[in-house]
């Protein structure tokens, strides 16, 4: 249960971080800084994909009927 909560918190933190970058990316005029934010957003989306995968695997492991809500 603790692992499931930790994964959920990581998932929400990454989602909020991506949303924050998406909100502010249009306000940045400097191309170098903007590219760093875009690179960070891509890395966060990759991390988000792996965290979602681990979260769903943890849900399946806890559910005896092998269904994911």
XYZ file of C-alpha atoms in Angstrom:
69
model
C 0.000 0.000 0.000
C 2.867 2.366 0.814
C 4.446 1.764 -2.610
C 1.129 2.482 -4.302
C 0.776 5.791 -2.439
C 4.388 6.735 -3.223
C 3.861 6.019 -6.925
C 0.631 8.010 -6.950
C 2.357 10.984 -5.317
C 5.207 10.803 -7.841
C 2.667 10.612 -10.654
C 0.806 13.705 -9.455
C 4.052 15.633 -8.862
C 5.237 14.949 -12.431
C 1.835 15.920 -13.836
C 1.845 19.226 -11.942
C 5.417 19.934 -12.999
C 4.552 19.333 -16.677
C 1.454 21.520 -16.356
C 3.547 24.303 -14.827
C 6.081 24.143 -17.640
C 3.288 24.180 -20.223
C 1.771 27.274 -18.613
C 5.022 29.232 -18.530
C 6.711 28.145 -21.768
C 4.896 30.799 -23.825
C 6.081 33.588 -21.496
C 9.774 32.832 -22.048
C 11.464 34.769 -24.846
C 15.071 33.626 -24.501
C 15.611 30.658 -26.883
C 18.273 28.982 -24.727
C 16.143 28.978 -21.600
C 13.072 27.951 -23.579
C 14.954 24.968 -25.040
C 16.016 23.870 -21.559
C 12.392 23.927 -20.433
C 11.316 21.959 -23.502
C 14.046 19.363 -22.894
C 12.998 19.103 -19.251
C 9.351 18.651 -20.275
C 10.305 15.782 -22.621
C 12.320 14.121 -19.834
C 9.407 14.537 -17.418
C 7.001 12.960 -19.898
C 9.342 9.978 -20.221
C 9.479 9.662 -16.429
C 5.703 9.991 -16.269
C 5.312 7.110 -18.712
C 7.466 4.794 -16.567
C 5.742 5.839 -13.350
C 2.303 5.160 -14.898
C 3.535 1.744 -15.977
C 4.797 0.942 -12.463
C 1.577 2.272 -10.891
C -0.613 0.078 -13.113
C 1.604 -2.940 -12.437
C 1.262 -2.327 -8.699
C -2.524 -2.081 -9.033
C -2.617 -5.377 -10.927
C -0.465 -7.055 -8.318
C -2.857 -5.958 -5.564
C -6.014 -6.991 -7.455
C -6.655 -10.766 -7.472
C -8.978 -10.493 -10.507
C -6.278 -8.772 -12.588
C -8.419 -5.797 -13.500
C -7.275 -2.201 -13.470
C -9.777 0.465 -12.431
